[in-house]
Coordinates of C-alpha atoms and ligand atoms in Angstrom, one line a residue:
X1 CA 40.9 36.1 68.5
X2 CA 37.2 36.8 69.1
X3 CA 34.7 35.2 71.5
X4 CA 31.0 34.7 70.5
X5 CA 28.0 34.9 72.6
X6 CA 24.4 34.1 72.0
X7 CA 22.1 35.9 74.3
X8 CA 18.9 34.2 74.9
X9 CA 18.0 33.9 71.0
X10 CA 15.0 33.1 69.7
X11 CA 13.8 33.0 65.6
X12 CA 10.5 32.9 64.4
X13 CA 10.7 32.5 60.7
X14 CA 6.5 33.8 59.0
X15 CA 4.7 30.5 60.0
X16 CA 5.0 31.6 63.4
X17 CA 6.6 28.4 65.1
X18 CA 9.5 29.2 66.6
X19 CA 13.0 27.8 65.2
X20 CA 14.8 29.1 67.9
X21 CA 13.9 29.6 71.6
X22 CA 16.2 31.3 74.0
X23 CA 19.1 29.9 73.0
X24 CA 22.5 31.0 74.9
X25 CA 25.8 29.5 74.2
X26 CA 29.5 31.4 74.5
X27 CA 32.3 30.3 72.4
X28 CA 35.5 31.2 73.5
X29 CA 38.6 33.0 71.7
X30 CA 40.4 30.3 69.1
X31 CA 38.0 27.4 70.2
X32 CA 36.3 25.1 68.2
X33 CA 32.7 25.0 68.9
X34 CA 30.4 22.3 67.5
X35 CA 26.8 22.5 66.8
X36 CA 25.4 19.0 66.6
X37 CA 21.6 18.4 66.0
X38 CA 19.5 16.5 64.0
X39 CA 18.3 17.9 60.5
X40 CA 15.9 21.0 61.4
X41 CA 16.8 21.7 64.6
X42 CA 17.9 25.1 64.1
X43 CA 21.8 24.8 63.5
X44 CA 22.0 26.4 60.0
X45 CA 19.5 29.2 61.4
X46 CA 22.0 29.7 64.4
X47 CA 24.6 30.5 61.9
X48 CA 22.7 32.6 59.8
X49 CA 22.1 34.8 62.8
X50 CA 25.9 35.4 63.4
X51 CA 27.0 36.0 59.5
X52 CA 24.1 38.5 59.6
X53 CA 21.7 36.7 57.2
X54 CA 18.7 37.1 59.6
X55 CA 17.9 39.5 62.8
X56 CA 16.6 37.5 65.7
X57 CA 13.5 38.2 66.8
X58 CA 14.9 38.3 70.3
X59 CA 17.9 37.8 72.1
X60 CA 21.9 39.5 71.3
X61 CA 24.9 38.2 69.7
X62 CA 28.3 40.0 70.9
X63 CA 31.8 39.3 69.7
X64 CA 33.9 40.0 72.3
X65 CA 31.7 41.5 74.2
X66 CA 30.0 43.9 71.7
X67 CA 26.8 43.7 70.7
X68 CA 27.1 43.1 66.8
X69 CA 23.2 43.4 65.2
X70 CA 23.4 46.6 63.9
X71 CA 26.8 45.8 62.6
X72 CA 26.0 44.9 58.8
X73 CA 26.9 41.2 57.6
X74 CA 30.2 42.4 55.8
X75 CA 31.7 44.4 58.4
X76 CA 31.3 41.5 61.3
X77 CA 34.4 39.8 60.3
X78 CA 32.0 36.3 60.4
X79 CA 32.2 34.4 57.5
X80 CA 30.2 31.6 56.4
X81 CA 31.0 28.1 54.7
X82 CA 28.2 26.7 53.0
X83 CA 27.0 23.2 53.3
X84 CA 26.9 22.9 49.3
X85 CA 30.0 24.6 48.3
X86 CA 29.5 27.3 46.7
X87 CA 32.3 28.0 44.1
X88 CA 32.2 30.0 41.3
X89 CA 31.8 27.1 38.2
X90 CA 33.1 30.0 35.8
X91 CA 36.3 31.1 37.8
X92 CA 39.5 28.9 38.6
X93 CA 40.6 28.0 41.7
X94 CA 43.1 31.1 41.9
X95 CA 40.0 33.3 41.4
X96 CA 37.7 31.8 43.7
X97 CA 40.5 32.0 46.4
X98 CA 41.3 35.8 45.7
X99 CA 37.2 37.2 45.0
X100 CA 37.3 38.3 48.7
X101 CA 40.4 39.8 48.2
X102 CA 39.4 41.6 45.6
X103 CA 36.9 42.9 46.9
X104 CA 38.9 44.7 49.4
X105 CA 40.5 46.1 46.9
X106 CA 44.4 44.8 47.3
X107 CA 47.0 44.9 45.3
X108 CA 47.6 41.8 42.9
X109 CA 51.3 40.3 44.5
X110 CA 49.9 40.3 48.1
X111 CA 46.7 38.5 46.9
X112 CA 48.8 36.0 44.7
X113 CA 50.9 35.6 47.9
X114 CA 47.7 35.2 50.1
X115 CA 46.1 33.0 47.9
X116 CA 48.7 30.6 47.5
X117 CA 49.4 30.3 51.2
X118 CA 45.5 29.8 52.3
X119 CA 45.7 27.1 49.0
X120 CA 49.1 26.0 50.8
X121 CA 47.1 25.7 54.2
X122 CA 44.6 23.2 52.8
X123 CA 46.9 21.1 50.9
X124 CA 46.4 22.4 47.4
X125 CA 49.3 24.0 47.0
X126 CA 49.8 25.0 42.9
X127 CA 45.5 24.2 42.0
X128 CA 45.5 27.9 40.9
X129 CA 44.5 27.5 37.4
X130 CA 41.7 24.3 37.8
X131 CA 39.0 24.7 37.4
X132 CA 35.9 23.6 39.9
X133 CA 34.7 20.6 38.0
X134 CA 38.4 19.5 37.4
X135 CA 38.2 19.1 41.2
X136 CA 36.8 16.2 43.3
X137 CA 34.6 17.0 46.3
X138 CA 36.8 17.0 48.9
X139 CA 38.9 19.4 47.3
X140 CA 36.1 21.7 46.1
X141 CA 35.3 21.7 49.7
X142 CA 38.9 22.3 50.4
X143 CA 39.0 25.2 48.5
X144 CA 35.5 26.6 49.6
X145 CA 37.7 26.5 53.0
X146 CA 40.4 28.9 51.7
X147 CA 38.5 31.0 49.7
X148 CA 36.7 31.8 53.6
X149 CA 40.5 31.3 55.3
X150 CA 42.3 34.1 53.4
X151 CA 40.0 36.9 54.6
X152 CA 41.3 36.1 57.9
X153 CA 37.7 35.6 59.3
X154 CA 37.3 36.9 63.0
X155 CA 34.8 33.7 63.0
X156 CA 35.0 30.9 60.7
X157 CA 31.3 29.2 60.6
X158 CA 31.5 25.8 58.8
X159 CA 28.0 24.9 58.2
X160 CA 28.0 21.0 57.4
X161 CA 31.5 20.7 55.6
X162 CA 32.1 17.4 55.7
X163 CA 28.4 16.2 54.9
X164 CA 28.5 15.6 51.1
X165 CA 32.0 13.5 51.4
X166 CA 32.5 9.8 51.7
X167 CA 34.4 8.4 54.9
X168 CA 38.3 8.5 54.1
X169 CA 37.9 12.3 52.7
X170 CA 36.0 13.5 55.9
X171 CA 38.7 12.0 58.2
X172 CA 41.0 13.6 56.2
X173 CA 39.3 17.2 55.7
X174 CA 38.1 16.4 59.2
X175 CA 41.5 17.0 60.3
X176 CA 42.5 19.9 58.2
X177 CA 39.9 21.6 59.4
X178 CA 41.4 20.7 62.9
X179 CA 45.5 21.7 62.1
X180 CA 43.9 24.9 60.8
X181 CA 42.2 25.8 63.4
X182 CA 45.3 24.9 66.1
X183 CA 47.5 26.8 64.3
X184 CA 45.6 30.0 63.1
X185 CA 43.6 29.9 66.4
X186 CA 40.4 31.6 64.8
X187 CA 36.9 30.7 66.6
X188 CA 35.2 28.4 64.5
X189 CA 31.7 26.9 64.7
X190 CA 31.3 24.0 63.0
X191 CA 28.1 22.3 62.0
X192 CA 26.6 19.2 61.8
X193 CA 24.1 16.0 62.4
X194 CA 27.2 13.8 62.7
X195 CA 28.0 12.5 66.0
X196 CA 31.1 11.1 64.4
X197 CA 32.2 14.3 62.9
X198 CA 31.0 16.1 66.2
X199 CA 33.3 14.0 68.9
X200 CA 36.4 14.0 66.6
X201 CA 36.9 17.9 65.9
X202 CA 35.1 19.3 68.7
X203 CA 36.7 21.5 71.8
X204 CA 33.1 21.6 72.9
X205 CA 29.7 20.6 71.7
X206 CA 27.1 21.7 71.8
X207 CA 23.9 19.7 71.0
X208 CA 20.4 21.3 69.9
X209 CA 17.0 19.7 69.4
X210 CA 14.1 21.5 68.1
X211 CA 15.8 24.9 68.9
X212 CA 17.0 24.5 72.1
X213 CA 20.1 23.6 73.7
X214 CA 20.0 20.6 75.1
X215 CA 23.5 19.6 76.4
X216 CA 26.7 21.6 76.0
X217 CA 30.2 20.1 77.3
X218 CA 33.5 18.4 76.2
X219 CA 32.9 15.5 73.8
X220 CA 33.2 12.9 76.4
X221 CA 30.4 14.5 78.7
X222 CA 27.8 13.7 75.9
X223 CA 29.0 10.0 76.3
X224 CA 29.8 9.9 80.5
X225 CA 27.3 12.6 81.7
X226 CA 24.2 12.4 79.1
X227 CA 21.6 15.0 80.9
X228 CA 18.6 12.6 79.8
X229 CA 17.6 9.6 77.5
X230 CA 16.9 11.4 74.3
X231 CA 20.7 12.9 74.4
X232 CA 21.8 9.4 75.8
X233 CA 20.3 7.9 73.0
X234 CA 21.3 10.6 70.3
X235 CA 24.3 8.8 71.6
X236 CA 24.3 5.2 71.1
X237 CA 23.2 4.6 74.4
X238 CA 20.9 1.7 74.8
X239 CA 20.3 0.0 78.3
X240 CA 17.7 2.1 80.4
X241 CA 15.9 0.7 83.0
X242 CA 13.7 2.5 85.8
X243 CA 14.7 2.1 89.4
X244 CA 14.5 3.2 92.7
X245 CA 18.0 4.5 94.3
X246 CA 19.0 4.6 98.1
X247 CA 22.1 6.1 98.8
X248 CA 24.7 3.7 96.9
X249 CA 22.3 1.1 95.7
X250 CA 19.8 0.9 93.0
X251 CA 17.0 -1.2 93.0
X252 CA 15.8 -2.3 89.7
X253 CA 14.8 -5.5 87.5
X254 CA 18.5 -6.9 87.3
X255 CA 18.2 -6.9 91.6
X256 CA 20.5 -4.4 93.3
X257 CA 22.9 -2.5 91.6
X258 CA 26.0 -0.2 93.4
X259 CA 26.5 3.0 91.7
X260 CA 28.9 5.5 92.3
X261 CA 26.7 8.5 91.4
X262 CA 26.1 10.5 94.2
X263 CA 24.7 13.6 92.5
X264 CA 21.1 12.2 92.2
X265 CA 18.6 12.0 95.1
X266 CA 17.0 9.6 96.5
X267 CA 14.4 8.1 94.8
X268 CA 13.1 7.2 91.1
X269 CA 15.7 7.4 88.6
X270 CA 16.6 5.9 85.1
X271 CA 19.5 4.0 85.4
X272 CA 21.9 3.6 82.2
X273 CA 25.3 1.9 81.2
X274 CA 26.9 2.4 78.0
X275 CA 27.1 -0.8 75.8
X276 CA 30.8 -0.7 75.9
X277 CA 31.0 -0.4 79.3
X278 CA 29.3 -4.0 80.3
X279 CA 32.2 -6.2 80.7
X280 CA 31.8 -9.8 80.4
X281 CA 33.3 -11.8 83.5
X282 CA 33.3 -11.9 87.0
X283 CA 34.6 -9.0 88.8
X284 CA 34.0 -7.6 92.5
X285 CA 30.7 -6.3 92.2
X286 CA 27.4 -5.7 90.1
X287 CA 27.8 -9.4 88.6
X288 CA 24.9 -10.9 86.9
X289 CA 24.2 -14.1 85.1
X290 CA 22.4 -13.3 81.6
X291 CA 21.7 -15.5 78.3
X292 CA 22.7 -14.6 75.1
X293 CA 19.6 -14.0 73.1
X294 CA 21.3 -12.4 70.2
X295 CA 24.8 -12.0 68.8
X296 CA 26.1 -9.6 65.8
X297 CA 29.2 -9.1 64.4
X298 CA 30.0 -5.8 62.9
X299 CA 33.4 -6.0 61.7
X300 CA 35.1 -3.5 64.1
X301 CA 33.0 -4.5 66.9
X302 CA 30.3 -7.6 67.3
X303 CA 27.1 -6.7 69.5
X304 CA 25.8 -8.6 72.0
X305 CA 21.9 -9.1 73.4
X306 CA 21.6 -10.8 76.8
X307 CA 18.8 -11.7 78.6
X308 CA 18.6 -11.0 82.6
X309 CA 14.8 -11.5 84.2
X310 CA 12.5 -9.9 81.6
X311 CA 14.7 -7.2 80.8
X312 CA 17.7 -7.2 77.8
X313 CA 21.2 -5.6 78.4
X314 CA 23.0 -4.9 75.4
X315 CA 26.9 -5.1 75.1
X316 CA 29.6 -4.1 72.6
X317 CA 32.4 -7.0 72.8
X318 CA 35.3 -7.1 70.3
X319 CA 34.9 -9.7 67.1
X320 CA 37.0 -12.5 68.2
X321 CA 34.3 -12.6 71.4
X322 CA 31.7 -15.1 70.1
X323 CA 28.7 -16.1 71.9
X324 CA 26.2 -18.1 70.8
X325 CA 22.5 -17.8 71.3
X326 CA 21.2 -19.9 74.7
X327 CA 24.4 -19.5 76.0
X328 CA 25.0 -18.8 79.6
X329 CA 27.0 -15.3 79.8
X330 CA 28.3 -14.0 82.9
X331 CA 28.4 -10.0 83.1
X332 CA 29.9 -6.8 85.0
X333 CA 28.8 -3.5 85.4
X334 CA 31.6 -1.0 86.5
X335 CA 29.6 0.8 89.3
X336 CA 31.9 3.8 87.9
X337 CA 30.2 3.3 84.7
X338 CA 26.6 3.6 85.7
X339 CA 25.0 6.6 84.8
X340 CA 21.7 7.7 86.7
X341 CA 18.7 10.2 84.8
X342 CA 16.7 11.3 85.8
X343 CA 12.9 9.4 85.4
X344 CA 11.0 10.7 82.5
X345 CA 6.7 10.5 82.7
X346 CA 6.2 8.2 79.9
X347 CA 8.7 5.7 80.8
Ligands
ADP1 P1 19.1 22.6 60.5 O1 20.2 23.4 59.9 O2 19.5 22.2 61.9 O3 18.7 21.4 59.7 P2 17.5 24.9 60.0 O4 18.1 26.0 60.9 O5 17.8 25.0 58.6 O6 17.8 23.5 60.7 O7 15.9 25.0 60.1 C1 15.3 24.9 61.4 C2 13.8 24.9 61.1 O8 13.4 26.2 60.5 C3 13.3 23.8 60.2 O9 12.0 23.4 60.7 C4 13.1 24.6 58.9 O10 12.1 24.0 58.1 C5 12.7 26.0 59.3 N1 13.2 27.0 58.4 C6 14.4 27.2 57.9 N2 14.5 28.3 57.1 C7 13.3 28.7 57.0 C8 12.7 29.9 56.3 N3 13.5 30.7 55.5 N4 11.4 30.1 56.4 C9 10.6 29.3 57.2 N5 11.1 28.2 57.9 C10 12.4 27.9 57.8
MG2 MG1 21.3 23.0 58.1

């Protein structure tokens, strides 16, 4: 198994603006790394740079702690999945599978076998002799996957796989791509603009906006332990209000709140509570009285809009929770739940 590490990289494609600026990230042996960014952020370039598709202007890549730039693209052992599969239309599924194979010049019973095991591995066991339009998407993507899988890849890097599918077949390539990895334990970076997809395959994430790394963690940090609004947000987070902490309490325009968060000074903060996490009831502390100024139901969840002072909290209840609007709604927020930014100018 092979590690990667990006080494303060930074790409400038011709028109000068850099794509990339000093970006570092390690991704460890066997682990599934996830690079999550909206479009144009630099995650496809970021990719290129490891398969050896373009030299960074600055910065090193090393797998396993060798520098691998003046290692050519084909000897890296990195190989790429691209977001619009790439099959060839002319060649069955067999001979998709086996081109890398051939290349390297095997003999034709251990590519049979190898083909039909990495076919096997993606749950198209005995598609040998379709052909790529016979095929839906999911299982041209599917094979796109093998045809990288029976190289036995030192790096495996996925770039938007799941993008062009509809819902059912991305949960269910989504966690292919999962049980492979697990059980062949190669590195993978995986791409894509999908929170969704991010949080349900990833080891680790990490998340990129305009060609830097923003935040990089376990799935649940991006959710508990957002570093600012604009990952918070990227996030589905949606109550933020200004306030002014001292020690355990915050003041802001709901009155006091307790918070548990201890690792923020004194002084002007952004305080912020998930949607999910405002609980409606009376509870110990942090209880305010709100009124309902807008309700939404949304089939696996309904959405809430209540009205405290002059500011608006927002809550996520389940469907059989109705409120009406006017209505009086009494609310609790989990001190454990509150999450403290810092302030941002412009706020
Ligand atoms: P992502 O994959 O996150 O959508 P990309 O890495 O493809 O982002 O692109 C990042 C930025 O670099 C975009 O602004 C894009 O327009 C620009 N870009 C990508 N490829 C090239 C190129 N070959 N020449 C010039 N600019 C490029
Ligand atoms: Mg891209």
């Amino acid at each position: 198994m092979t590690s990667v590490s990006l080494q303060n990289l930074s790409v400038t494609y011709a028109s000068s603006i850099p794509v990339l600026q000093d970006v570092s990230l390690t991704v460890g042996q066997g682990e599934l790394m996830v690079l999550l960014g909206p479009s144009g952020s630099g995650k496809t370039t970021i990719l290129r740079a490891i398969a050896g598709l373009l030299q960074p202007n600055e910065g090193d890549i090393h797998f396993d702690q060798r520098s691998i730039l003046n290692v050519p693209p084909e000897r890296r052992g990195a190989v790429m999945v691209f977001q619009e599969h790439a099959l060839f239309p002319f060649m069955d599924v067999g001979a998709n599978v086996a081109f890398g194979l051939k290349m390297r010049r095997m003999d034709a019973g251990t590519i049979r076998a190898k083909v039909a095991q990495a076919l096997a591995a993606v749950q198209l066991a005995g598609y040998e002799s379709r052909r790529p339009d016979e095929l839906s998407g999911g299982q041209r993507q599917r094979v796109a996957l093998a045809r990288a899988l029976v190289i036995e890849p030192r790096v495996l890097l996925l770039d938007e796989p799941l993008s062009s599918l509809e819902p059912a077949l991305r949960e269910d390539l989504r966690a292919t791509i999962r049980t492979l990895q697990q059980q062949a334990g190669i590195t993978m970076i995986f791409v894509t603009h999908d929170q969704t997809d991010a949080v349900a395959v990833a080891d680790r994430i990490c998340l990129l906006m305009h060609g830097a790394v923003r935040q990089t963690g376990a799935p649940r940090s991006f959710f508990e332990r957002p570093v600012d609004s604009e990952v918070a947000r990227f996030f589905g987070g949606i109550n933020f209000l200004p306030g002014i902490k001292r020690g355990r309490i915050v003041e802001t325009d709901l009155g006091p709140l307790e918070v548990d968060d201890s690792e923020r000074p004194d002084g002007d903060v952004l305080v912020t509570i998930r949607p999910e996490a405002v609980e409606v009831g009376k509870n110990g502390h942090n209880n305010l009285v709100g009124m309902v100024e807008s309700y939404s139901f949304q089939g696996l969840v309904a959405r809430c809009g209540a009205g405290i002072s002059d500011t608006q909290l927002q809550l996520t209840v389940t469907p059989y929770q109705r409120f009406s609007r006017g209505e009086e709604i009494l609310l609790h927020l989990p001190r454990e739940r509150i999450h403290l930014l810092p302030i941002e100018t412009g706020q």
